[in-house]
Short mmCIF file of C-alpha atoms and ligand atoms in Angstrom, two decimals:
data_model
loop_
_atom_site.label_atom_id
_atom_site.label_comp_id
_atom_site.label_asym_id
_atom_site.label_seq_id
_atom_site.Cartn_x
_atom_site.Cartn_y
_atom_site.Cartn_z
CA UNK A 229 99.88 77.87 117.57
CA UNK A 230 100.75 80.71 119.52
CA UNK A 231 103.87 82.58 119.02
CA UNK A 232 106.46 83.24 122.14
CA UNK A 233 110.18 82.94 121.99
CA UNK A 234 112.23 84.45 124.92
CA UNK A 235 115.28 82.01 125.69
CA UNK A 236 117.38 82.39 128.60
CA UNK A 237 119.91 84.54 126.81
CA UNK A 238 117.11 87.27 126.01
CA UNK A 239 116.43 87.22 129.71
CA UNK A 240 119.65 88.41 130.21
CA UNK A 241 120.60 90.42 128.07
CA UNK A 242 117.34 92.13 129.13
CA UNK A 243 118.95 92.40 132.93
CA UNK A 244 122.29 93.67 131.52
CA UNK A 245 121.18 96.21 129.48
CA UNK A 246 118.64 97.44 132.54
CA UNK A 247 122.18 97.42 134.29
CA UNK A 248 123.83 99.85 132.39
CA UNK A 249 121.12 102.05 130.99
CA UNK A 250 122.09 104.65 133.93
CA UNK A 251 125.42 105.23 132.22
CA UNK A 252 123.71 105.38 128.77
CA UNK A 253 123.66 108.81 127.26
CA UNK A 254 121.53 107.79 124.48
CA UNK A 255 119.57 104.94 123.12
CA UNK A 256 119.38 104.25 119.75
CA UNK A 257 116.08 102.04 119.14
CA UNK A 258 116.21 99.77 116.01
CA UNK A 259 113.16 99.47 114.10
CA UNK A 260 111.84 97.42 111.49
CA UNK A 261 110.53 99.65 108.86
CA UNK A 262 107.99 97.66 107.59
CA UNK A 263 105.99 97.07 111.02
CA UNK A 264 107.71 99.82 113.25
CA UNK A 265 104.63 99.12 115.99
CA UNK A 266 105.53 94.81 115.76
CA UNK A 267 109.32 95.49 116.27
CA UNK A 268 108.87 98.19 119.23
CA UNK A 269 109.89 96.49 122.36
CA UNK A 270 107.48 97.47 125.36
CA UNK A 271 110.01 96.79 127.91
CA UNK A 272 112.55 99.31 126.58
CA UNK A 273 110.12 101.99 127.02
CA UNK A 274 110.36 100.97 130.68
CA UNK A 275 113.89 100.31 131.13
CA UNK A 276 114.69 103.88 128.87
CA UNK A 277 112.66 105.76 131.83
CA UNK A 278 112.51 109.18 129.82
CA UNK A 279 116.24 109.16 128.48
CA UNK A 280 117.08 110.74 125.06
CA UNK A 281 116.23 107.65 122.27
CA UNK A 282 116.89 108.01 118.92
CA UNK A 283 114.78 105.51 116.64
CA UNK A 284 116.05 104.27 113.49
CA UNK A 285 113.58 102.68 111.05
CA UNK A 286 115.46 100.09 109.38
CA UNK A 287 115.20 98.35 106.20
CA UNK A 288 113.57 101.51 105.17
CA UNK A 289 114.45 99.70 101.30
CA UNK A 290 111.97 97.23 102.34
CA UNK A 291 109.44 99.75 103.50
CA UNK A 292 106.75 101.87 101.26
CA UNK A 293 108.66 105.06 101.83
CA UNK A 294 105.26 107.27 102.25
CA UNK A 295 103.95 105.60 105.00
CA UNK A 296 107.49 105.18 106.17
CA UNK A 297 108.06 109.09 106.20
CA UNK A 298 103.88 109.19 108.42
CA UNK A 299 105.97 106.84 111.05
CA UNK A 300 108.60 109.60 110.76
CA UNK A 301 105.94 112.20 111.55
CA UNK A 302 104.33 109.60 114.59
CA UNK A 303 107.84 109.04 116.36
CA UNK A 304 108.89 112.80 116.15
CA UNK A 305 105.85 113.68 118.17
CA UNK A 306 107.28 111.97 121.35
CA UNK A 307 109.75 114.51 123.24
CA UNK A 308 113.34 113.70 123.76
CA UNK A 309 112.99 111.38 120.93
CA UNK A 310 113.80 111.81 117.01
CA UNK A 311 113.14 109.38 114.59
CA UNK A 312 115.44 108.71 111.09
CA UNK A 313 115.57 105.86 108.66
CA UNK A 314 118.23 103.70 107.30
CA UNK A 315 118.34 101.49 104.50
CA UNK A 316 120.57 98.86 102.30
CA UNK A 317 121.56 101.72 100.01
CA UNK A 318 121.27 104.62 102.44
CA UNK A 319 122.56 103.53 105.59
CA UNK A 320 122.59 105.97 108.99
CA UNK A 321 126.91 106.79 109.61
CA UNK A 322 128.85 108.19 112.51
CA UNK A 323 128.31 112.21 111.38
CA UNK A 324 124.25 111.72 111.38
CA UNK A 325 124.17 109.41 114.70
CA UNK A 326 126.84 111.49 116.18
CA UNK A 327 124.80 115.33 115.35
CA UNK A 328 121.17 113.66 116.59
CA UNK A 329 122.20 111.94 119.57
CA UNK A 330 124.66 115.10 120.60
CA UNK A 331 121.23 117.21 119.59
CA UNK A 332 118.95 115.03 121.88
CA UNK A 333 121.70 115.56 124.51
CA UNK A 334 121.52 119.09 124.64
CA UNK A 335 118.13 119.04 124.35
CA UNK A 336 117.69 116.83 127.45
CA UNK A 337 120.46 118.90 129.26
CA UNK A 338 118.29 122.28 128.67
CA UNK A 339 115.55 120.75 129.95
CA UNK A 340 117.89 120.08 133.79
CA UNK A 341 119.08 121.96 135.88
CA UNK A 342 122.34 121.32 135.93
CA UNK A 343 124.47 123.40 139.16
CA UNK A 344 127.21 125.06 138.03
CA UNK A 345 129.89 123.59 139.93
CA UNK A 346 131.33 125.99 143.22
CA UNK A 347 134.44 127.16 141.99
CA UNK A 348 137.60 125.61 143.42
CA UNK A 349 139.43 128.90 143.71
CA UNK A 350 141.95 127.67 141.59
CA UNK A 351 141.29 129.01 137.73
CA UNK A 352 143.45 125.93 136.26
CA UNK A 353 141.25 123.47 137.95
CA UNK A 354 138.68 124.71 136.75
CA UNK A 355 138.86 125.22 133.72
CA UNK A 356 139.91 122.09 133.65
CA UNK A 357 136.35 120.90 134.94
CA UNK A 358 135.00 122.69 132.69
CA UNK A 359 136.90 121.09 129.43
CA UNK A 360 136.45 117.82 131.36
CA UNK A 361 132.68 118.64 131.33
CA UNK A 362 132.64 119.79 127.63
CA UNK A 363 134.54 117.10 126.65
CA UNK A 364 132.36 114.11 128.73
CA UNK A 365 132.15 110.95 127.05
CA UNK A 366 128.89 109.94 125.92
CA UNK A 367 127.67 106.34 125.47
CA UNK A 368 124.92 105.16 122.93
CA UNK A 369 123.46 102.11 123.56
CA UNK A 370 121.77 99.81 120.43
CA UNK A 371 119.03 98.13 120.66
CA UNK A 372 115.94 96.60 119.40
CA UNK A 373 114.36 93.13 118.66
CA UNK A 374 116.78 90.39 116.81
CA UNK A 375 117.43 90.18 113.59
CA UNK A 376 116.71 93.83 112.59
CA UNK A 377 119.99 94.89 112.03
CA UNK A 378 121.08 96.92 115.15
CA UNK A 379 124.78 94.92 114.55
CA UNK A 380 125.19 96.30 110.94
CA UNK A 381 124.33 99.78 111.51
CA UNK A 382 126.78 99.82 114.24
CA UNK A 383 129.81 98.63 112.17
CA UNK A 384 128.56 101.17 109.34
CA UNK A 385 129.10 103.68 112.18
CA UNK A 386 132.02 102.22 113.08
CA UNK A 387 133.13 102.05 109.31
CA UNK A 388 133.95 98.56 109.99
CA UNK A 389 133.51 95.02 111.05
CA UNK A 390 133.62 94.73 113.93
CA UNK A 391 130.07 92.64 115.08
CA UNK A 392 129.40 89.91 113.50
CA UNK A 393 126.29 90.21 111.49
CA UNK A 394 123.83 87.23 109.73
CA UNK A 395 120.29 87.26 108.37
CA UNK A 396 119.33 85.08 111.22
CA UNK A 397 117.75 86.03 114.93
CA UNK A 398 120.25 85.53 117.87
CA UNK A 399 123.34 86.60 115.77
CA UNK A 400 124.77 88.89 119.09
CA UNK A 401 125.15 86.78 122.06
CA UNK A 402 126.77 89.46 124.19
CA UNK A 403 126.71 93.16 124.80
CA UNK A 404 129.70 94.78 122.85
CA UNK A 405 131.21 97.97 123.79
CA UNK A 406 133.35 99.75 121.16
CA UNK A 407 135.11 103.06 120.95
CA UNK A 408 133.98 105.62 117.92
CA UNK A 409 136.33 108.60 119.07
CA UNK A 410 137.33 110.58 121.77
CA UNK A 411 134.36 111.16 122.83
CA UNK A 412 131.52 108.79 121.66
CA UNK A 413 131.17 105.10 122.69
CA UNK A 414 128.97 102.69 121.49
CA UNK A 415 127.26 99.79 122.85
CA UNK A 416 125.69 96.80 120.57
CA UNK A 417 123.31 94.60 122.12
CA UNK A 418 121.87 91.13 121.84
CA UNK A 419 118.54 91.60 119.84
CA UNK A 420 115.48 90.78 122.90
CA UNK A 421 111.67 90.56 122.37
CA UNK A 422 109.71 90.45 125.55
CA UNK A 423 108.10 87.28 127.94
CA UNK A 424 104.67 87.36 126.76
CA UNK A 425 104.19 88.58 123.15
CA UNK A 426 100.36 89.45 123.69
CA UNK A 427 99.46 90.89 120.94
CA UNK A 428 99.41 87.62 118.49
CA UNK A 429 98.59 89.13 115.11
CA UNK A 430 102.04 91.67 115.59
CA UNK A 431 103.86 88.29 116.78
CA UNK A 432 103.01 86.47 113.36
CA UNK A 433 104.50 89.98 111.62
CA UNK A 434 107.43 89.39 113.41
CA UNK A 435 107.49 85.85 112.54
CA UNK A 436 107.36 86.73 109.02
CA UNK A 437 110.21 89.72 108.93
CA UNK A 438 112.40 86.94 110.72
CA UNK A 439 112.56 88.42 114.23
CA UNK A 440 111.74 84.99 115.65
CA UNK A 441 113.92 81.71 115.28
CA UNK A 442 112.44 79.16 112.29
CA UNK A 443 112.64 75.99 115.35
CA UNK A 444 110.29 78.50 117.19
CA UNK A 445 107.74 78.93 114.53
CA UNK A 446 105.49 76.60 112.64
CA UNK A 447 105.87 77.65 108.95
CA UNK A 448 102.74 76.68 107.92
CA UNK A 449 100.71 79.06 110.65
CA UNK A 450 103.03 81.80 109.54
CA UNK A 451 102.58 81.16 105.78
CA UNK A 452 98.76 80.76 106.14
CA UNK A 453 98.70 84.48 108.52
CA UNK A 454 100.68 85.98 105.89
CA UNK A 455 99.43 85.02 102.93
CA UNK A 456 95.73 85.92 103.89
CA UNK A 457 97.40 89.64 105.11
CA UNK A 458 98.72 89.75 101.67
CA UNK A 459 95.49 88.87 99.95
CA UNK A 460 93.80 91.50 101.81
CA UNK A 461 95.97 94.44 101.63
CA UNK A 462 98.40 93.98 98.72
CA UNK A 463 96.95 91.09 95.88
CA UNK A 464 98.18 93.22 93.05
CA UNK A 465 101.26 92.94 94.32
CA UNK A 466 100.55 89.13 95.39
CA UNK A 467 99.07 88.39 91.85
CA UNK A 468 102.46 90.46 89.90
CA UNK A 469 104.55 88.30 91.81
CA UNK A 470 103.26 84.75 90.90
CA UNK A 471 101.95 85.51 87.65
CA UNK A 472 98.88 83.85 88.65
CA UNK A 473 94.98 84.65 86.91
CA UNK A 474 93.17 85.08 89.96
CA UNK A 475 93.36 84.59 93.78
CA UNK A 476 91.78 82.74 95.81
CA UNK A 477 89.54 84.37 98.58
CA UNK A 478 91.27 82.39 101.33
CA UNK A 479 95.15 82.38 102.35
CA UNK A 480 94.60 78.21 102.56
CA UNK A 481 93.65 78.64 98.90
CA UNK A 482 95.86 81.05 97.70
CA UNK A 483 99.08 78.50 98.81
CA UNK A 484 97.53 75.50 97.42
CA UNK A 485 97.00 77.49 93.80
CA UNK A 486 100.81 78.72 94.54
CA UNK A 487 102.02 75.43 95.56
CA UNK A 488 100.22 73.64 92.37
CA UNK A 489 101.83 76.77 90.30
CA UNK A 490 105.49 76.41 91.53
CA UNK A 491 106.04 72.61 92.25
CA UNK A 492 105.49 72.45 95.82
CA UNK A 493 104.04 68.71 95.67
CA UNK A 494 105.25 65.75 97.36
CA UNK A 495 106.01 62.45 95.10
CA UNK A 496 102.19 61.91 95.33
CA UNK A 497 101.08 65.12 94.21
CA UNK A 498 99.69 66.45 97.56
CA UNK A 499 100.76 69.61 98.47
CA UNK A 500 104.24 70.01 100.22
CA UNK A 501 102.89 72.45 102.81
CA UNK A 502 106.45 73.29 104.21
CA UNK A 503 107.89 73.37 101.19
CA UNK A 504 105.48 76.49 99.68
CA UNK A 505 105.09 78.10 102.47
CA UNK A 506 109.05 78.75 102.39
CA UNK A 507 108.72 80.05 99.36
CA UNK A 508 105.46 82.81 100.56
CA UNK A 509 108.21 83.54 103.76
CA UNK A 510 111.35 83.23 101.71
CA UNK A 511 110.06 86.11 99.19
CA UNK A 512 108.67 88.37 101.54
CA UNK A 513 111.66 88.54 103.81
CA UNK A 514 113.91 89.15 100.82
CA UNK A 515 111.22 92.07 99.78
CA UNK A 516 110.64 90.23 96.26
CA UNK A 517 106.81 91.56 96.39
CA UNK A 518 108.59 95.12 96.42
CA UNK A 519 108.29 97.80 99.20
CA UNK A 520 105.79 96.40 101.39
CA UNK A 521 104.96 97.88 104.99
CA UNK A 522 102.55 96.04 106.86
CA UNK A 523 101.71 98.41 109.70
CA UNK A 524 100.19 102.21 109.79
CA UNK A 525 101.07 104.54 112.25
CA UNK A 526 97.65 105.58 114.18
CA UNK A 527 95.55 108.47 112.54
CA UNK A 528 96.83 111.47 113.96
CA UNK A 529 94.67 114.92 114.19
N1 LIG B 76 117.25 94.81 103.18
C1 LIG B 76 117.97 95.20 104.24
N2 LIG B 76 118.58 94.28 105.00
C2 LIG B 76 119.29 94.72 106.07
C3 LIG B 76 119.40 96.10 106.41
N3 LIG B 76 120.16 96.20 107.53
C4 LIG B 76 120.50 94.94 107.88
N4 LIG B 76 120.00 94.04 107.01
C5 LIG B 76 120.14 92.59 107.06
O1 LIG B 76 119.46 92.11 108.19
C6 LIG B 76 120.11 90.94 108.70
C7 LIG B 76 120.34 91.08 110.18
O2 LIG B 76 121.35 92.03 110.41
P1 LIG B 76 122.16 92.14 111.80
O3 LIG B 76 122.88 93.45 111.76
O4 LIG B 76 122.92 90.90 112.07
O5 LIG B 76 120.93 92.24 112.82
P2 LIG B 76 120.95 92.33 114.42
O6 LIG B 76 119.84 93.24 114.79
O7 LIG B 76 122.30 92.70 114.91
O8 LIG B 76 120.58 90.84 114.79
P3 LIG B 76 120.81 90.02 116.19
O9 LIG B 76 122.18 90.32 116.67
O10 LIG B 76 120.62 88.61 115.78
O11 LIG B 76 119.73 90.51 117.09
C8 LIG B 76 121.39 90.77 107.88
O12 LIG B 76 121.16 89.81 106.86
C9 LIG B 76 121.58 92.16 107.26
O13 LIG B 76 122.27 92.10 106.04
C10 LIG B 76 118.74 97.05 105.57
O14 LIG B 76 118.75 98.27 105.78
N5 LIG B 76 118.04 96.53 104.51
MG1 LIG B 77 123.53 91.72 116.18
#
């Protein structure tokens, strides 16, 4: 089945944050760590038109931290753009988003020409322009596909509560706008994934992290994508995990041998098909196969 989830409320959240992206000093793109290509949004690249993003690759605890530090390396190529991680145990705060997004500022600003303003004739005006200038407050916008965490790093900038938070997609219904301090502002948004999720294979990986709503997916087509992924490119790790003596060649036969293993039967004795492929999705997304990133960042030369 193919994957595509936009609801109405992604559609406009989409047209809001296109709204107010002028008055956006910087945007701060939320990554998943463990498929940072999956969880880029193509439409933000549009709507961001050049302005100063800061990318955050989240869940970095979730993430095989070498290839997460060659993302690093892919990111920082990009001008006007810096790339960081952040993590359960290691989470981004105010001072680091504050000092990169006031160094992509100036970076962007040295790249204008900015006109110094005539003077007024009048000193105390302005220098008062001038402090009003220095002292301009800057707005940073949050943003990235549901469920990836955009809502917790903001209250850990925030040093508290203050968006509601939930390991399910959809959590923020509504752009929130909060003040950090005199000068910085920032601007949680509804997590959006775009109309026609094209490339299918990245949609299934998205499906798996838990980007996408359960009523939108069929578990079974995710289990059976993920578990022949996992066969190919991590069985040790498959194989440590289940205790099992040997795995299949096929992802259909590696969740029947795991559903026969764990009790995923129904009362008689065929396999419960929901039931173990739960269990493949359940583990993943709560990184029980250890650090585990499913994407590489393209050779580079
Ligand atoms: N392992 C791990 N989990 C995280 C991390 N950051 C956030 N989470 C979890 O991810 C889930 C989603 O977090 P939210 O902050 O609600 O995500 P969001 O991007 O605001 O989601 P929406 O508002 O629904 O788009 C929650 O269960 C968080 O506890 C992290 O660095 N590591
Ligand atoms: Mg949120």
């Amino acid at each position: 089945m193919a994957i595509s989830w936009y609801p109405g409320h992604m559609h406009k959240a989409n047209k809001e944050m296109a709204a107010i992206i002028k008055k956006i000093d910087v945007v701060v793109e939320v990554l998943d760590a463990r498929m940072p290509h999956a969880s880029s949004n193509p439409l933000l690249k549009e709507m961001r038109q050049g302005k100063p993003c800061l990318r955050i690759l989240n869940k970095a605890d979730l993430a095989d931290p070498a290839i997460t530090r060659q993302w690093l390396a892919w990111f920082n190529r990009e001008p006007l753009t810096m790339a960081t991680t952040s993590s359960k145990d290691n989470r981004i705060g105010a001072k680091d988003v504050v000092f990169l997004a006031g160094k992509l500022i100036r970076k962007a600003n040295a790249g204008k020409q900015i006109d110094k303003p005539a003077s007024s004739g009048n000193a105390d005006l302005d220098a008062l322009r001038a402090w009003k200038q220095e002292n301009k407050k800057q707005h940073i916008m949050i943003v990235g596909i549901p469920n990836v965490g955009k809502s917790t790093i903001m209250n850990q900038i925030l040093g508290k509560k203050i968006a509601r938070t939930g390991n399910e997609p959809a959590v923020t219904k509504g752009q929130q706008r909060v003040r950090l301090n005199d000068n910085w502002y920032l601007v949680d948004t509804p997590g959006v994934l775009w109309p026609r999720l094209e490339d299918q294979d990245a949609a299934y990986r998205l499906a798996l992290s838990g980007a996408i709503r359960n009523t939108a997916i069929e578990f079974t087509d995710v289990a059976l994508f993920s578990a022949q992924l996992l066969l190919e490119q991590f069985p040790h790790q498959l194989q440590q995990r289940y205790d099992l003596p040997s795995l299949p060649a096929t992802g259909e036969g590696f969740l029947q041998q795991l559903a026969q293993a764990r009790g995923c039967l129904r009362k008689d004795g065929d396999i419960d098909w929901n039931k173990v492929s739960e269990l493949l999705i359940h583990d993943y997304r709560a990184g029980r196969f250890g650090p585990m990133t499913l994407e590489r960042p393209p050779l580079q030369d």
